[in-house]
mmCIF file of C-alpha atoms in Angstrom:
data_model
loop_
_atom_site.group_PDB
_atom_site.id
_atom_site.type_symbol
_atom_site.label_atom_id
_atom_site.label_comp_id
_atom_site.label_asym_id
_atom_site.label_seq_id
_atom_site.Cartn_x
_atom_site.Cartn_y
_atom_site.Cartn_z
ATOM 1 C CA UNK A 1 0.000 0.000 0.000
ATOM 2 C CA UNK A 2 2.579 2.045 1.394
ATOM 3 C CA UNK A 3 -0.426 2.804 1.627
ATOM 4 C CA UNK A 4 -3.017 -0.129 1.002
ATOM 5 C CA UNK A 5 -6.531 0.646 0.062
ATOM 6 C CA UNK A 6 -3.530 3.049 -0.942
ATOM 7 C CA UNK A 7 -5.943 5.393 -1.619
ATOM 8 C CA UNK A 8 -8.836 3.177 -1.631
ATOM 9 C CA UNK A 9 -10.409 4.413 -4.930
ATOM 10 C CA UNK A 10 -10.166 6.774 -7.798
ATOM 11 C CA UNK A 11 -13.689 7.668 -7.748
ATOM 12 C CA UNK A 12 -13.787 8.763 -4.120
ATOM 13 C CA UNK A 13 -9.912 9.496 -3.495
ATOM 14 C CA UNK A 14 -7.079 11.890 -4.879
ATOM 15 C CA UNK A 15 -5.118 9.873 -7.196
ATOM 16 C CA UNK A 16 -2.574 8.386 -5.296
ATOM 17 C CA UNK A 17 -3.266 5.087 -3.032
ATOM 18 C CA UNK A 18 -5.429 2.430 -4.074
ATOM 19 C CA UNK A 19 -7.672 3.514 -7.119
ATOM 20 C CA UNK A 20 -9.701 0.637 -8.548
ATOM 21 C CA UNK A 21 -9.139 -1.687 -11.420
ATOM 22 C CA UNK A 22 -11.776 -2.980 -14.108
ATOM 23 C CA UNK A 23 -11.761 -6.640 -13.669
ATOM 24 C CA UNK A 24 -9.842 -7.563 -17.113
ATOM 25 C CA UNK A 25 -10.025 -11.028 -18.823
ATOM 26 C CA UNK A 26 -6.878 -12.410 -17.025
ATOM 27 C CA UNK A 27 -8.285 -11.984 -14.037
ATOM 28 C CA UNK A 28 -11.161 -13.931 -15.455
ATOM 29 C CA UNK A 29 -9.282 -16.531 -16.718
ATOM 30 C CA UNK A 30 -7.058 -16.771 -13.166
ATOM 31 C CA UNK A 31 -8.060 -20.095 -11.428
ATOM 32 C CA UNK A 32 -9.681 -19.830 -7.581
ATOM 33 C CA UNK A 33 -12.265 -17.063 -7.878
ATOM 34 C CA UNK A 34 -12.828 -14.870 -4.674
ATOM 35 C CA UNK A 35 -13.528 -17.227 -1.746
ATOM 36 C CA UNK A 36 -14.933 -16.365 1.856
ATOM 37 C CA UNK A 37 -12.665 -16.970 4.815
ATOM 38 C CA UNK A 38 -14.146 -18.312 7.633
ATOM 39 C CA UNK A 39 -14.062 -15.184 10.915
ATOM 40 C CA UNK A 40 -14.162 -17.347 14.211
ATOM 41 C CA UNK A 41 -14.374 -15.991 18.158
ATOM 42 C CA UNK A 42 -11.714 -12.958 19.477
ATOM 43 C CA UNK A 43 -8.058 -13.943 20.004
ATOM 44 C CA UNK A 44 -8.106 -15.214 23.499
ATOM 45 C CA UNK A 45 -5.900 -12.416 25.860
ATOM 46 C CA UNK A 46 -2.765 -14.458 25.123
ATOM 47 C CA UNK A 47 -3.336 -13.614 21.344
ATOM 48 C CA UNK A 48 -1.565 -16.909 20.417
ATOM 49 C CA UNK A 49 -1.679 -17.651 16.944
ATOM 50 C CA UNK A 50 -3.044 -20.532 14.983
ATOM 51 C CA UNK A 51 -1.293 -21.508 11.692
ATOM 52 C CA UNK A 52 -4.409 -20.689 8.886
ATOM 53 C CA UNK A 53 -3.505 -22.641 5.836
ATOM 54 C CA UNK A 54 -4.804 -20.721 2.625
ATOM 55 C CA UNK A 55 -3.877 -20.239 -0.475
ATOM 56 C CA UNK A 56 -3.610 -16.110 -2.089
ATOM 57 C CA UNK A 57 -3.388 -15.561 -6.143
ATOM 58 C CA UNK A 58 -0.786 -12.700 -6.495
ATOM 59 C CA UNK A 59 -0.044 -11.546 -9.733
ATOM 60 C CA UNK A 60 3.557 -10.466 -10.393
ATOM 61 C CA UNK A 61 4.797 -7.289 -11.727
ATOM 62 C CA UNK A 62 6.637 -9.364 -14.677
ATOM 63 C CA UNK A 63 2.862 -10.712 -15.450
ATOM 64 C CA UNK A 64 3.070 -14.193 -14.045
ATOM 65 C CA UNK A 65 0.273 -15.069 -11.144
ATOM 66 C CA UNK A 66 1.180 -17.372 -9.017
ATOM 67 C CA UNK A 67 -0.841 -19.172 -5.703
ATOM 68 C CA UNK A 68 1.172 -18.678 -2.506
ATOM 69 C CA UNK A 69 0.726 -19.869 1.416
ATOM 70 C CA UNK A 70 -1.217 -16.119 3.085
ATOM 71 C CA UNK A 71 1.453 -16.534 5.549
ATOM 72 C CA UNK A 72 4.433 -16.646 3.288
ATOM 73 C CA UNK A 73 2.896 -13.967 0.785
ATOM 74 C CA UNK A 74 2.416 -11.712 3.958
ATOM 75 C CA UNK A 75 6.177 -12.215 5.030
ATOM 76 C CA UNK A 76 7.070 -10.673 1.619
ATOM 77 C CA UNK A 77 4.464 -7.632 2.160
ATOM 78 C CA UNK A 78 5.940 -7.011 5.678
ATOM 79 C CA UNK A 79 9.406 -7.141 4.010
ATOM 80 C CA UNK A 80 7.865 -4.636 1.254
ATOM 81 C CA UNK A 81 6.092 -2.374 3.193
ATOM 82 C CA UNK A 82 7.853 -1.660 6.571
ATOM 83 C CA UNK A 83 11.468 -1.583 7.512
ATOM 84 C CA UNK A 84 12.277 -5.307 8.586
ATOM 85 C CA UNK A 85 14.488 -3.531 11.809
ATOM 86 C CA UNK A 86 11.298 -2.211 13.303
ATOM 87 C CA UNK A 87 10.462 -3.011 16.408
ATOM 88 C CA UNK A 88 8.777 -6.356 16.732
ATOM 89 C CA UNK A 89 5.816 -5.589 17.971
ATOM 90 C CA UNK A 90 5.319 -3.011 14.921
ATOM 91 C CA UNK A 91 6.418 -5.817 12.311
ATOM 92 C CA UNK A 92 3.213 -7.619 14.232
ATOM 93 C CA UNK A 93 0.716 -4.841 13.916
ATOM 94 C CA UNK A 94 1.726 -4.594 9.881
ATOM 95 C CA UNK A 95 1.482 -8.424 9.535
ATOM 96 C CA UNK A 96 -2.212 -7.984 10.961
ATOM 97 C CA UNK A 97 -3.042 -4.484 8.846
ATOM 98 C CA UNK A 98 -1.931 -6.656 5.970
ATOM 99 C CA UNK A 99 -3.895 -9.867 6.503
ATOM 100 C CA UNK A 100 -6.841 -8.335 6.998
ATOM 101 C CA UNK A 101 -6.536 -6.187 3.411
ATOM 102 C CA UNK A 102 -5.569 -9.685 1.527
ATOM 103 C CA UNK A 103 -8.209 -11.588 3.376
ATOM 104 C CA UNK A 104 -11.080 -8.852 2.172
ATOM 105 C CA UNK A 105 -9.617 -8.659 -1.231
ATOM 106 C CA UNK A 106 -10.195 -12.999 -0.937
ATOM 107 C CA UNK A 107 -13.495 -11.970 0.348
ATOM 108 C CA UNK A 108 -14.796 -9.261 -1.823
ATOM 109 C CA UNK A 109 -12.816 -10.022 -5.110
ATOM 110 C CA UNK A 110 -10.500 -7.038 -4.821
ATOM 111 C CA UNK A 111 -9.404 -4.792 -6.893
ATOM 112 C CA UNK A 112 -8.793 -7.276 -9.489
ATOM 113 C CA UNK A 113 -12.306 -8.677 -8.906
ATOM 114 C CA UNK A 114 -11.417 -12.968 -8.366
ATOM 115 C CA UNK A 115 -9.930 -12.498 -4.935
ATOM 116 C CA UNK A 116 -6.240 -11.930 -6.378
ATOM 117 C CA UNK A 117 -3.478 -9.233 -5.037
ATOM 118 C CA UNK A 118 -0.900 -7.568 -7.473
ATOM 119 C CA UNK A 119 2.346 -6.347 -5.928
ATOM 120 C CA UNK A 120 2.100 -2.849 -7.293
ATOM 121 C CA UNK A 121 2.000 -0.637 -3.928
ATOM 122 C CA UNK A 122 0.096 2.070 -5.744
ATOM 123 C CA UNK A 123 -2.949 -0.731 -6.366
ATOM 124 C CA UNK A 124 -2.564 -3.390 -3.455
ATOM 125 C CA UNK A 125 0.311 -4.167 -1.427
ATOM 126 C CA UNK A 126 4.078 -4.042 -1.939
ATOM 127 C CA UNK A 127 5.829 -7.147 -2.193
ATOM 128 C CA UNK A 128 9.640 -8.338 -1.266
ATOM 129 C CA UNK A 129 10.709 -11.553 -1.677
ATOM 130 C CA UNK A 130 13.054 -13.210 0.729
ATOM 131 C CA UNK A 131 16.086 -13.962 -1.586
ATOM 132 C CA UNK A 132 15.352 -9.906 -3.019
ATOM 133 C CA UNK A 133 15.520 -9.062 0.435
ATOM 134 C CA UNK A 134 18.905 -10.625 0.965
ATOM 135 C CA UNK A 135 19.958 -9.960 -2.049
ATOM 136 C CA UNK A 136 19.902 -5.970 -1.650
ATOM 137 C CA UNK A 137 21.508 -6.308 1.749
ATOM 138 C CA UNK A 138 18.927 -7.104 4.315
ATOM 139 C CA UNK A 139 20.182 -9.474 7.305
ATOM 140 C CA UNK A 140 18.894 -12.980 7.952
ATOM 141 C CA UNK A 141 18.080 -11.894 11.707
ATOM 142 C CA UNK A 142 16.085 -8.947 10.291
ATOM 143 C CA UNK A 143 14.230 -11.545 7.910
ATOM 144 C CA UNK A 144 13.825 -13.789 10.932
ATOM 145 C CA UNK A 145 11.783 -11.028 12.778
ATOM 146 C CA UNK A 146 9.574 -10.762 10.176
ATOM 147 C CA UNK A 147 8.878 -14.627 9.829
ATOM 148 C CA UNK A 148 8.114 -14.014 13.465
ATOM 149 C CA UNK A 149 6.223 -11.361 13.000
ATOM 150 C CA UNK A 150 3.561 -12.956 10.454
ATOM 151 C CA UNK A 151 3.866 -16.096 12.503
ATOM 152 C CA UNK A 152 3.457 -15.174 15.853
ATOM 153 C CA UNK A 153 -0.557 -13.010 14.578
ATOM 154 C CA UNK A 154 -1.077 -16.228 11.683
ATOM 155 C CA UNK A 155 -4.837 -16.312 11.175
ATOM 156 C CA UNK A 156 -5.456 -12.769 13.177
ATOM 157 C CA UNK A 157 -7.482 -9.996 11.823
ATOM 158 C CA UNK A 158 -9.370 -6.845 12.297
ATOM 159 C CA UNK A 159 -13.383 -6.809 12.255
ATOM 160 C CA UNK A 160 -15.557 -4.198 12.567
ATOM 161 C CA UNK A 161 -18.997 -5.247 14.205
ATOM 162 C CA UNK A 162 -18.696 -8.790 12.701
ATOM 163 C CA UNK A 163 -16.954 -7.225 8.964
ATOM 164 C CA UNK A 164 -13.259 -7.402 8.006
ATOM 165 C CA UNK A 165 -12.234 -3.392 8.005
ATOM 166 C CA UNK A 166 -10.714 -1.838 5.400
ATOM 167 C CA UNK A 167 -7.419 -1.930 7.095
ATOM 168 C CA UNK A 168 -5.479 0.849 5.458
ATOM 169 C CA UNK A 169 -1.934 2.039 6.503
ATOM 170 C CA UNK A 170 1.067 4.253 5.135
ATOM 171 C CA UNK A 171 4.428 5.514 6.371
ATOM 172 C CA UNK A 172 3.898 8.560 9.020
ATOM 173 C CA UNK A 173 1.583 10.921 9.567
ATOM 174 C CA UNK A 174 3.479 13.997 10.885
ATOM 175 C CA UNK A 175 1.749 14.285 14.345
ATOM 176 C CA UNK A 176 -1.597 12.922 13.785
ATOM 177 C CA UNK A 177 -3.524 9.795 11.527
ATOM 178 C CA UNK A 178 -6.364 11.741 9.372
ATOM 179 C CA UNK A 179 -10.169 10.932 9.001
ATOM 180 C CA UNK A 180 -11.217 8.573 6.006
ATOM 181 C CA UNK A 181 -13.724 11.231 5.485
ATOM 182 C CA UNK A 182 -11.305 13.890 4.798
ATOM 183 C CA UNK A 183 -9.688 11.848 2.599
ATOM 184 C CA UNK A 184 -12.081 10.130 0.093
ATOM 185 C CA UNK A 185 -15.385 11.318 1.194
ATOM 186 C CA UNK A 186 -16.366 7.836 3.014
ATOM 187 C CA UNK A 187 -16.824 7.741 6.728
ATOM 188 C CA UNK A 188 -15.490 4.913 8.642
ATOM 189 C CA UNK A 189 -16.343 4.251 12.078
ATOM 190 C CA UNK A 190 -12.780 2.736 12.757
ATOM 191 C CA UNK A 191 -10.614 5.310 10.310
ATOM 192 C CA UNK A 192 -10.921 8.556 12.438
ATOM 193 C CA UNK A 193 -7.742 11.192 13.347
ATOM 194 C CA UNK A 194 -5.607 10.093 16.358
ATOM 195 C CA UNK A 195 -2.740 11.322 17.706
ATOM 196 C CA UNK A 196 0.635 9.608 16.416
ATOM 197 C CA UNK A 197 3.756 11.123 18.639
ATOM 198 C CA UNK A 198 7.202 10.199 18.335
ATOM 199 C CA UNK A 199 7.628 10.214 14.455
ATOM 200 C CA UNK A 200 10.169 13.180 13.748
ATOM 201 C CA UNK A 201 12.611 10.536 13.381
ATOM 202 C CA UNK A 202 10.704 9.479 10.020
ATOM 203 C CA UNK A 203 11.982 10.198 6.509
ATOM 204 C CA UNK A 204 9.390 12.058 5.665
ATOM 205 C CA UNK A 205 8.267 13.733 8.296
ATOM 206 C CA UNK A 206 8.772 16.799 6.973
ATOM 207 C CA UNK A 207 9.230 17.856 3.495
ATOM 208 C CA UNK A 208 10.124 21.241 1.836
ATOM 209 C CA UNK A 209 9.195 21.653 -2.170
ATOM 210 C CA UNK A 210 9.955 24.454 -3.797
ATOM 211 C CA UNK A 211 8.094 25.650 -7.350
ATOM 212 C CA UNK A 212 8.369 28.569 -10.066
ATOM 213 C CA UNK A 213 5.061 30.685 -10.035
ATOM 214 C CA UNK A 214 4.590 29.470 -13.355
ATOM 215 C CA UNK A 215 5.115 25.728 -12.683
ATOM 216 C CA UNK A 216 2.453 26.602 -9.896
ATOM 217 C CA UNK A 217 0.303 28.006 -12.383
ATOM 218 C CA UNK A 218 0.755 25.210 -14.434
ATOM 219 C CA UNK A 219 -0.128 22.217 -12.290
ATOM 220 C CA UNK A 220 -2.889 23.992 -10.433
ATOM 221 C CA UNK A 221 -4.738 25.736 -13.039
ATOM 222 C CA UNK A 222 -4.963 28.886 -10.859
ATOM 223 C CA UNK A 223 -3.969 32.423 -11.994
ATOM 224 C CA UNK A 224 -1.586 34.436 -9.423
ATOM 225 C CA UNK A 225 -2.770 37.496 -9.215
ATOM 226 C CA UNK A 226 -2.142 40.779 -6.599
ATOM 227 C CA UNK A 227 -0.206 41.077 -4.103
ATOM 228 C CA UNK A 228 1.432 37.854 -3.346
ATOM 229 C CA UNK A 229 0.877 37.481 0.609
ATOM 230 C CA UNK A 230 -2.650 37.638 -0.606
ATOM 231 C CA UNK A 231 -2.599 34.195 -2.727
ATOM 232 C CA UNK A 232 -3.218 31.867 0.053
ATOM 233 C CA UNK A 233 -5.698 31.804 2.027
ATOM 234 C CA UNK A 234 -6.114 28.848 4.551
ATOM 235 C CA UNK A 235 -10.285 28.329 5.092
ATOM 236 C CA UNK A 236 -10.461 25.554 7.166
ATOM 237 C CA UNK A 237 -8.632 22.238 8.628
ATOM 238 C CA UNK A 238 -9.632 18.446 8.726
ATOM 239 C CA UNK A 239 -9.882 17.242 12.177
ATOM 240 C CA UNK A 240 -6.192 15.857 11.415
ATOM 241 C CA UNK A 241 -4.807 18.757 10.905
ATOM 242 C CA UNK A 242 -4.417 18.761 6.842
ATOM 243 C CA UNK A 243 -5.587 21.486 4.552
ATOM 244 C CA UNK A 244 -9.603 21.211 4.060
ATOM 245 C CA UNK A 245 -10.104 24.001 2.096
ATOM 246 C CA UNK A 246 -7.621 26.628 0.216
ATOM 247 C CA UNK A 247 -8.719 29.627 -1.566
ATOM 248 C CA UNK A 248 -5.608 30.500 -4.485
ATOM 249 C CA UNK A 249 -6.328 33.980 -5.628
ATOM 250 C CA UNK A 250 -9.859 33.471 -4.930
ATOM 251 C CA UNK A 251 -10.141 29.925 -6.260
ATOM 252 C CA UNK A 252 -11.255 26.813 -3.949
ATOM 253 C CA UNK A 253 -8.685 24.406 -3.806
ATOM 254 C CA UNK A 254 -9.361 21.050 -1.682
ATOM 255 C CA UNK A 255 -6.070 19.756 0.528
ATOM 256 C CA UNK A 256 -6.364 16.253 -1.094
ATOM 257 C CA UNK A 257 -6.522 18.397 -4.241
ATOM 258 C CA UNK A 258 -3.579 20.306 -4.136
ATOM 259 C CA UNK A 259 -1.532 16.956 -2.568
ATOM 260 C CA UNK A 260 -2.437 15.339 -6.234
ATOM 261 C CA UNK A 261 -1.801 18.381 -7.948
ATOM 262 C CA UNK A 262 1.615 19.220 -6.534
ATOM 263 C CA UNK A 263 2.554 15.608 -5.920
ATOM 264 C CA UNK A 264 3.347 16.645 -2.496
ATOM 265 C CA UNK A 265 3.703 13.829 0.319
ATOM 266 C CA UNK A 266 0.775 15.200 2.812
ATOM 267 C CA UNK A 267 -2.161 17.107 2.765
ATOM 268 C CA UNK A 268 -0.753 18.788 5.973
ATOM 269 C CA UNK A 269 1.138 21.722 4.337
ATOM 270 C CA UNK A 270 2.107 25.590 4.509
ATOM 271 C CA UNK A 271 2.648 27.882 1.655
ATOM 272 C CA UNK A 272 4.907 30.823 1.666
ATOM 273 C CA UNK A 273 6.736 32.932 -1.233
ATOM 274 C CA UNK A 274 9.723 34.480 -1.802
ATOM 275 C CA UNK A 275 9.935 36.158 -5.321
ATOM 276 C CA UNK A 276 9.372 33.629 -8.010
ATOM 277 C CA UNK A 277 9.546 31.075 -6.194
ATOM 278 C CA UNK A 278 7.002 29.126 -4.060
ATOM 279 C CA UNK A 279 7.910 26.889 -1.007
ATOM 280 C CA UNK A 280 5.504 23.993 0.554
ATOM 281 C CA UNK A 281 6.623 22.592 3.631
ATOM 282 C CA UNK A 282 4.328 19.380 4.262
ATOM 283 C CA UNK A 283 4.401 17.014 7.684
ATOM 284 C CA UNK A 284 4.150 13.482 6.924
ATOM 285 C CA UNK A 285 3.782 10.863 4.215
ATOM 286 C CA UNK A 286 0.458 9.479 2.270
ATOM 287 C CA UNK A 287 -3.209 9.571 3.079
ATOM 288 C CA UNK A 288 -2.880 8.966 6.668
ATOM 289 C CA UNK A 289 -5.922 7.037 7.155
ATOM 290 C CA UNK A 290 -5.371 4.258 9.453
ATOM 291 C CA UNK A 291 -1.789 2.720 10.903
ATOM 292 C CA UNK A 292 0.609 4.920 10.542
ATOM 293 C CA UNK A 293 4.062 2.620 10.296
ATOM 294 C CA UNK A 294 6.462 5.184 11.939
ATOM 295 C CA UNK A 295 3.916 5.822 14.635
ATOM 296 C CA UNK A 296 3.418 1.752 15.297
ATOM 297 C CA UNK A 297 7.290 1.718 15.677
ATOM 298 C CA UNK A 298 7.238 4.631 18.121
ATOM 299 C CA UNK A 299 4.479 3.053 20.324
ATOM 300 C CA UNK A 300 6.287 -0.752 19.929
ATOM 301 C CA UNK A 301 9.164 1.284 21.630
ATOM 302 C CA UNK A 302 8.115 2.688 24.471
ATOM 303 C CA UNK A 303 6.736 -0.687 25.946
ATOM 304 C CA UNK A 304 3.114 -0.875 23.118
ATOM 305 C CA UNK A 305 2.383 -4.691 22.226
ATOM 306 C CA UNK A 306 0.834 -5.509 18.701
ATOM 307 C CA UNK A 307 -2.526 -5.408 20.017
ATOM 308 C CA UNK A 308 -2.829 -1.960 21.608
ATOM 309 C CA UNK A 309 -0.872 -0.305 18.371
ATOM 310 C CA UNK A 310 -3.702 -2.090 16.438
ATOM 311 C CA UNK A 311 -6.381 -0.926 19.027
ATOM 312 C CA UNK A 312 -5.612 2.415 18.859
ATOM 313 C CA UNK A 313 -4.856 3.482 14.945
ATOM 314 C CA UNK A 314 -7.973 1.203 14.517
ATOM 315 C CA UNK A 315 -10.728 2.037 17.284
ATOM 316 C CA UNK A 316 -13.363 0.159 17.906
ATOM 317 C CA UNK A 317 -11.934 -2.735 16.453
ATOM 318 C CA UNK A 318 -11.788 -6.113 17.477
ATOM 319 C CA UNK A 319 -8.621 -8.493 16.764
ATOM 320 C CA UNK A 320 -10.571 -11.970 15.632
ATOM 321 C CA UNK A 321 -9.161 -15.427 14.105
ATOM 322 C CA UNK A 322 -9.759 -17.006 10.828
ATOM 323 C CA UNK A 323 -10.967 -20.403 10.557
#
């Protein structure tokens, strides 16, 4: 995902994470269609695991599909889509986050429509082998944590009054997680703004880009005009703290807007100019709806187990077995 509904879909997101796919005639022609998974009683308090046996279609960036083990296809997504020297308990939390997606894409059909998961972040999860993993310098005990990791939660997911959530998650939020709402117009019960301390540490927490007036111009569509500490105007916030609502010389401008415009990380941003040139400093990285992965790390290590990271970038959820 780094981001996985990674920005659930086109029709009700910006255009970055997650838009949906047409169902095309190799997914058709892909053997297994979608198939329920079974949702048994809550993880008992010790939250030990048991081994699910099932069987995930994942189709291949090269074009092959092949059928995997959901256990060792999620060891490759954990590997993909958070750094493998997290903190355990983190690795954990992602491990769930990302069984739950594949299991409701196995449910639902997906974005591809039979069930199946591609392992283009921008559409459904990331995806790292083991030997890639090695291969580009990653350490056998760092791959051994994240065997652990998927292990240790195998079969464990996130419901929402009886329904697998749409567990989405991206890389740090600057401060605070962001309503779905805010985001792609959808409300989720379980996908509301929390506080997420301890990030500044991440790579992206914050972000300076710099554009000409004209390339500003240009990607917006807007027309600078007047006095130029008059351009931006700041209307209102989202409950997370990103831009809601911009006027740009007297044009509305939407913060998920302008993030897809600009191609800037975060909708949490401030403008300022300086001659030609426009600067945007942004605070955090993707939609942040959901678990942010910086902020799991931060809460693994000060003393958080896998459970209460999950129970509080998800709230109101409840950690349940598969059958």
């Amino acid at each position: 995902m780094k981001t996985v509904w990674k920005e659930i879909c086109a029709s009700i997101l910006m255009g970055a994470v997650l838009p949906g796919l047409i169902l095309n005639l190799s997914a058709i022609l892909l053997e297994g269609s979608a198939q329920e998974l079974p949702i048994v009683e809550s993880v008992p308090e010790t939250y030990a695991a048991e081994k699910v046996d099932r069987s995930i279609s994942i189709r291949f960036l090269d074009g092959s599909v092949s059928q995997m083990d959901m256990d060792a296809y999620l060891t490759g997504v954990v590997l993909g889509e958070m750094p493998a020297d997290f903190e355990s308990e983190a690795l954990k939390a992602q491990a769930v986050a990302a069984r739950t997606y594949t299991a409701k894409a196995a449910n639902t059909g997906g974005k591809h429509g039979d069930g199946s998961l591609c392992t283009d972040s921008t559409c459904c999860q990331a995806y790292v082998s083991e030997e890639t993993y090695l291969g580009k310098g990653g350490t056998e005990e760092n791959l051994e944590k994240v065997r652990r990791a998927v292990l240790d939660t195998s079969g464990q997911v996130l419901t929402y009054e009886g329904e697998l959530i749409e567990a989405t998650y991206f890389s740090c939020s600057g401060g605070s997680t962001e309503d779905a709402v805010a985001v792609w117009g959808t409300d989720y019960p379980y996908l509301r703004a929390v506080a997420s301390p301890g990030e500044e540490n991440a790579a992206h927490y914050c972000d300076t880009i710099s554009f000409t007036t004209d390339q500003f111009q240009e990607k917006t569509g807007c027309t600078l005009t007047g006095a130029s500490t008059e351009w931006f105007v700041t209307e209102s916030y989202t409950q997370g703290g990103g831009i809601e609502s911009m006027s740009i010389c007297g044009e509305q401008y939407t913060g998920t807007q302008l993030r897809q415009l600009l191609g800037l990380p975060s909708t949490v941003m401030t403008l300022s100019v300086a001659g030609d040139t426009i600067t945007i400093t942004t605070r955090g990285y993707g939609h942040r709806v959901g678990m942010s992965q910086y902020g799991a790390d931060a809460m693994a290590a000060t003393g958080s187990n896998f459970i209460e990271i999950l129970a509080h970038y998800y709230p109101g959820t409840e950690l349940v077995q598969l059958s």
